[in-house]
Tab-separated table of C-alpha atoms in Angstrom:
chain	number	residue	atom	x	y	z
A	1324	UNK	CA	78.491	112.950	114.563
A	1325	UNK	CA	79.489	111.119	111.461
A	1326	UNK	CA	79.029	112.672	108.089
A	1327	UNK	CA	75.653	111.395	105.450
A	1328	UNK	CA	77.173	109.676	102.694
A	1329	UNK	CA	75.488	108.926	99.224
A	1330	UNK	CA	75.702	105.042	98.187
A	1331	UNK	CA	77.847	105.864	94.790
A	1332	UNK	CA	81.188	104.100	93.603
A	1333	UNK	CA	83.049	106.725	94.606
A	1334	UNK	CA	81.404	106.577	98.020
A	1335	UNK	CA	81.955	102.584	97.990
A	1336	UNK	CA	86.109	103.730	96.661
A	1337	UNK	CA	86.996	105.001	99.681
A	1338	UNK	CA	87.467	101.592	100.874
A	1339	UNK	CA	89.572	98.373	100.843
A	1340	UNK	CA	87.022	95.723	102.007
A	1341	UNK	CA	83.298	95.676	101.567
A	1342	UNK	CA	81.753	92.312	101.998
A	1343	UNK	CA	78.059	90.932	102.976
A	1344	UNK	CA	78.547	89.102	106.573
A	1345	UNK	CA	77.017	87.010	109.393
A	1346	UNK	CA	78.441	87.741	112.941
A	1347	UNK	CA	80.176	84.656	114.291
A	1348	UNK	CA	81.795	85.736	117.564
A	1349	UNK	CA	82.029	88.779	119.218
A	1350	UNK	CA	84.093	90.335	121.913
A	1351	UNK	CA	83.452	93.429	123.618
A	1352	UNK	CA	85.724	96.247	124.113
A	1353	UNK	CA	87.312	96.403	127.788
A	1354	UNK	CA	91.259	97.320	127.589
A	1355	UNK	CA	91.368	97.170	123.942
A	1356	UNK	CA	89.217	97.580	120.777
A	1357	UNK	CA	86.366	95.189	120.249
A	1358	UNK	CA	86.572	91.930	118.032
A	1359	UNK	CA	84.016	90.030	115.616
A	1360	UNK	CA	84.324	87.724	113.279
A	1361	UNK	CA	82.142	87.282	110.433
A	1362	UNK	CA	81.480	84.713	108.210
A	1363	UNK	CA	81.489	86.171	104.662
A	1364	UNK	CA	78.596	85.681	102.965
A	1365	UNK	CA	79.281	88.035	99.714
A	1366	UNK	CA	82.686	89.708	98.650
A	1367	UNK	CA	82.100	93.065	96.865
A	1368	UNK	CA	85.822	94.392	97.032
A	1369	UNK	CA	88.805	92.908	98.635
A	1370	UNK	CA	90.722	89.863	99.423
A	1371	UNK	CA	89.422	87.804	102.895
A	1372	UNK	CA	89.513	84.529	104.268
A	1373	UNK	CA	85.771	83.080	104.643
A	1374	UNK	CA	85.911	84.176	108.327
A	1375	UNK	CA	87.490	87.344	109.168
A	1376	UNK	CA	88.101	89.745	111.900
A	1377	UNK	CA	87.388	93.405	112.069
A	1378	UNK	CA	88.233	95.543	114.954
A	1379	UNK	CA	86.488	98.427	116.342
A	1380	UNK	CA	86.264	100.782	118.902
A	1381	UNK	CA	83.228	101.277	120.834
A	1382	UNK	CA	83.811	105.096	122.043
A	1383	UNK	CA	83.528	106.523	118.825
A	1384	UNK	CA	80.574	108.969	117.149
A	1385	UNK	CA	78.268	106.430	115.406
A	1386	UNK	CA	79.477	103.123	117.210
A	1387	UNK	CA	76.798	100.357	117.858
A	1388	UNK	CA	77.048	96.726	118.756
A	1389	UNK	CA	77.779	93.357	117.092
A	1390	UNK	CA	75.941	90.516	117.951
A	1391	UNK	CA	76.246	87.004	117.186
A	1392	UNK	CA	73.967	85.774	114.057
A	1393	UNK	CA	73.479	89.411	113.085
A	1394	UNK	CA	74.114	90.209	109.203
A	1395	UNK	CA	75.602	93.128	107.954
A	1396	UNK	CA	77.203	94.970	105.124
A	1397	UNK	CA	80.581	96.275	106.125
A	1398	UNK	CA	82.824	98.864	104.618
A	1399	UNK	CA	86.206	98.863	106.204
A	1400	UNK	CA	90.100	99.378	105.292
A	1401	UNK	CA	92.893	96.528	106.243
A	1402	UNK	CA	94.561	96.603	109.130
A	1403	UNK	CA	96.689	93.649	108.550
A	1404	UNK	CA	96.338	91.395	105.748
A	1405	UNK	CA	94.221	89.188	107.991
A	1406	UNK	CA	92.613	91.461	109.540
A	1407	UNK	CA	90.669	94.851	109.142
A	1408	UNK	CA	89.363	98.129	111.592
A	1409	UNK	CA	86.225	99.164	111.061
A	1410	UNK	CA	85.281	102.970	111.364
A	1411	UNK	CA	81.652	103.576	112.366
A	1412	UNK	CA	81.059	106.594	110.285
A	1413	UNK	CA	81.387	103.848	107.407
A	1414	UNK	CA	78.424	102.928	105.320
A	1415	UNK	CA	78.563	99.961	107.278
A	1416	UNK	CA	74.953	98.930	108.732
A	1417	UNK	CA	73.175	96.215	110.076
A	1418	UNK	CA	70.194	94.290	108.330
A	1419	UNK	CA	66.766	94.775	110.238
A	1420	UNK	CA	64.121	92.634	109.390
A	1421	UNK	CA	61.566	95.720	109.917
A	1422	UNK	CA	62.283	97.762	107.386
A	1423	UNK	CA	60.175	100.977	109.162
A	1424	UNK	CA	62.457	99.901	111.980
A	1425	UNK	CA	65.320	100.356	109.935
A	1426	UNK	CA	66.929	103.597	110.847
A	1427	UNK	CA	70.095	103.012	107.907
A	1428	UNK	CA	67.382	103.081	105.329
A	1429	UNK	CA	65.869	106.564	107.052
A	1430	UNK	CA	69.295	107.838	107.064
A	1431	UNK	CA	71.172	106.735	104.001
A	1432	UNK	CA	67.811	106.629	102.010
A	1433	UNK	CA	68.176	102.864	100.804
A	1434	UNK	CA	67.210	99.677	101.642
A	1435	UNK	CA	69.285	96.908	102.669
A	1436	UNK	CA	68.455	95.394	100.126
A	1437	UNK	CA	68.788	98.007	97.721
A	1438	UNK	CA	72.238	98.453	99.011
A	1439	UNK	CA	73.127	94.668	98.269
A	1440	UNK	CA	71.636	95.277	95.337
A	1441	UNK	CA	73.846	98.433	94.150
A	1442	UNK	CA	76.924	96.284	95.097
A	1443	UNK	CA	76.172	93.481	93.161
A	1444	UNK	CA	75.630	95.480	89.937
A	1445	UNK	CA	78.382	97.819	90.534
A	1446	UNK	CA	81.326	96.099	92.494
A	1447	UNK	CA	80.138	92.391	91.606
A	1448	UNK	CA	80.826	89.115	93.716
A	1449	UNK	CA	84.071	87.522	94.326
A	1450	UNK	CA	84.893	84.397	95.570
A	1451	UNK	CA	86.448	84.644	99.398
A	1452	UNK	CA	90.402	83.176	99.705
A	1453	UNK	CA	90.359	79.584	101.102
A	1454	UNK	CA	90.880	79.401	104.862
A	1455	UNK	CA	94.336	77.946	105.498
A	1456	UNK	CA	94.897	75.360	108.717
A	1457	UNK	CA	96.436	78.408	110.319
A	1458	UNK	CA	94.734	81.229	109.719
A	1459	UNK	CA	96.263	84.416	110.844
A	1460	UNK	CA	99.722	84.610	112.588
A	1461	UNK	CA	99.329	81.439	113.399
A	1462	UNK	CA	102.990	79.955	113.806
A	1463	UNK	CA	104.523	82.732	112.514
A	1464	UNK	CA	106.683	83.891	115.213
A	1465	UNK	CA	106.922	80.479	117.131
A	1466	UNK	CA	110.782	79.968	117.908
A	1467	UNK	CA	112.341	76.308	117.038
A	1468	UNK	CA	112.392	73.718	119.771
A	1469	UNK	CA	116.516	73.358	120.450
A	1470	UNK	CA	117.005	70.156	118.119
A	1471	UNK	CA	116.064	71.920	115.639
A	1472	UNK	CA	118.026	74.875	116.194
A	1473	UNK	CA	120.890	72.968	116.673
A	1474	UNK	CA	119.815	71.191	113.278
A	1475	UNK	CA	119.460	73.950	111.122
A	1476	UNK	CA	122.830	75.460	112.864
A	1477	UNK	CA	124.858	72.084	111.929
A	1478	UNK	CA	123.378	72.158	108.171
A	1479	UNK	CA	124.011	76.022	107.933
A	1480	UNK	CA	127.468	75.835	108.996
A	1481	UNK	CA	128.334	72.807	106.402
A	1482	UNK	CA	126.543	74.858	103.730
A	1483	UNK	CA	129.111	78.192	104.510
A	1484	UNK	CA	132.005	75.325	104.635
A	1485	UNK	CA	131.441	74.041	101.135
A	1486	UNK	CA	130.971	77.511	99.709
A	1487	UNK	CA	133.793	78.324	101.040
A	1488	UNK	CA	135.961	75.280	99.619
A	1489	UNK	CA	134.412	75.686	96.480
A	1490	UNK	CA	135.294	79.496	95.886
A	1491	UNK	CA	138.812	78.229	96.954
A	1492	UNK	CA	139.053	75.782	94.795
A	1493	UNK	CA	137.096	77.375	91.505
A	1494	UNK	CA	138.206	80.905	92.013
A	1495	UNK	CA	141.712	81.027	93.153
């Protein structure tokens, strides 16, 4: 079982990332951890595109499920700069409408919206980091069609030639 933790600043320290989110997609955990994007609704700590992913593990003490449209304050550490895994014995909890049906605010002993609330005052808002056209690793590690291999080989090599006659010429 996970361990209680008090909503304090030195509670809310502990992590990276803690941001105010909508679930956009969702995919479950089969071979490898689960995936969900959210769409950030408030940034309390961190630096995130508007949508970003957090991975998570669904064997764990404490795990529940994501589900498309859901909202829900998560605490969580980077993974990778566009990315982040989530650890279910996190402060991280799911809005409920009901709030007698609310079984964060039994345990934690505050409200969603008190939560929020706390944040706000104590961490404050930031404005999310504008998506780029290609978010994530993208076209990164996409190698160059041969032309321009062969391009970039041709204008490397006349680069070293120059150099090289230019040393000569200045530095003989």
């Amino acid at each position: 079982t996970c361990p209680l933790t008090t909503l304090s600043t030195a509670e809310c320290d502990k992590y990276q990332i803690i941001f105010r989110g909508k679930v956009v997609s969702h995919t479950t955990c089969t071979d490898k951890p689960g995936e969900t994007v959210f769409q950030i609704l408030e940034l309390f700590k961190g630096k995130v595109h508007e949508k970003f992913k957090v991975f998570y593990h669904c064997n764990e003490p404490c795990s529940s499920t994501f589900n498309p449209g859901e909202e829900w304050i998560i605490y969580t550490n980077y993974k990778q700069v566009d990315n982040a895994r989530l650890d279910w014995c996190s402060r991280s909890r799911k809005f409920i409408k009901n709030f007698k049906e609310d079984y964060y605010a039994q345990t934690y002993g505050n409200s969603y919206d008190e939560e929020v609330a706390f944040l706000r005052k104590n961490l404050g808002t930031y404005k999310v980091m504008e998506d780029r056209e290609e978010n994530a690793a993208g076209k990164r590690n996409i190698l160059p069609s041969k032309t321009q291999f062969i391009v970039t080989l041709f204008i490397s090599m006349a680069v070293v030639i120059l150099f090289i006659q230019l040393f000569k010429k200045y530095f003989k």
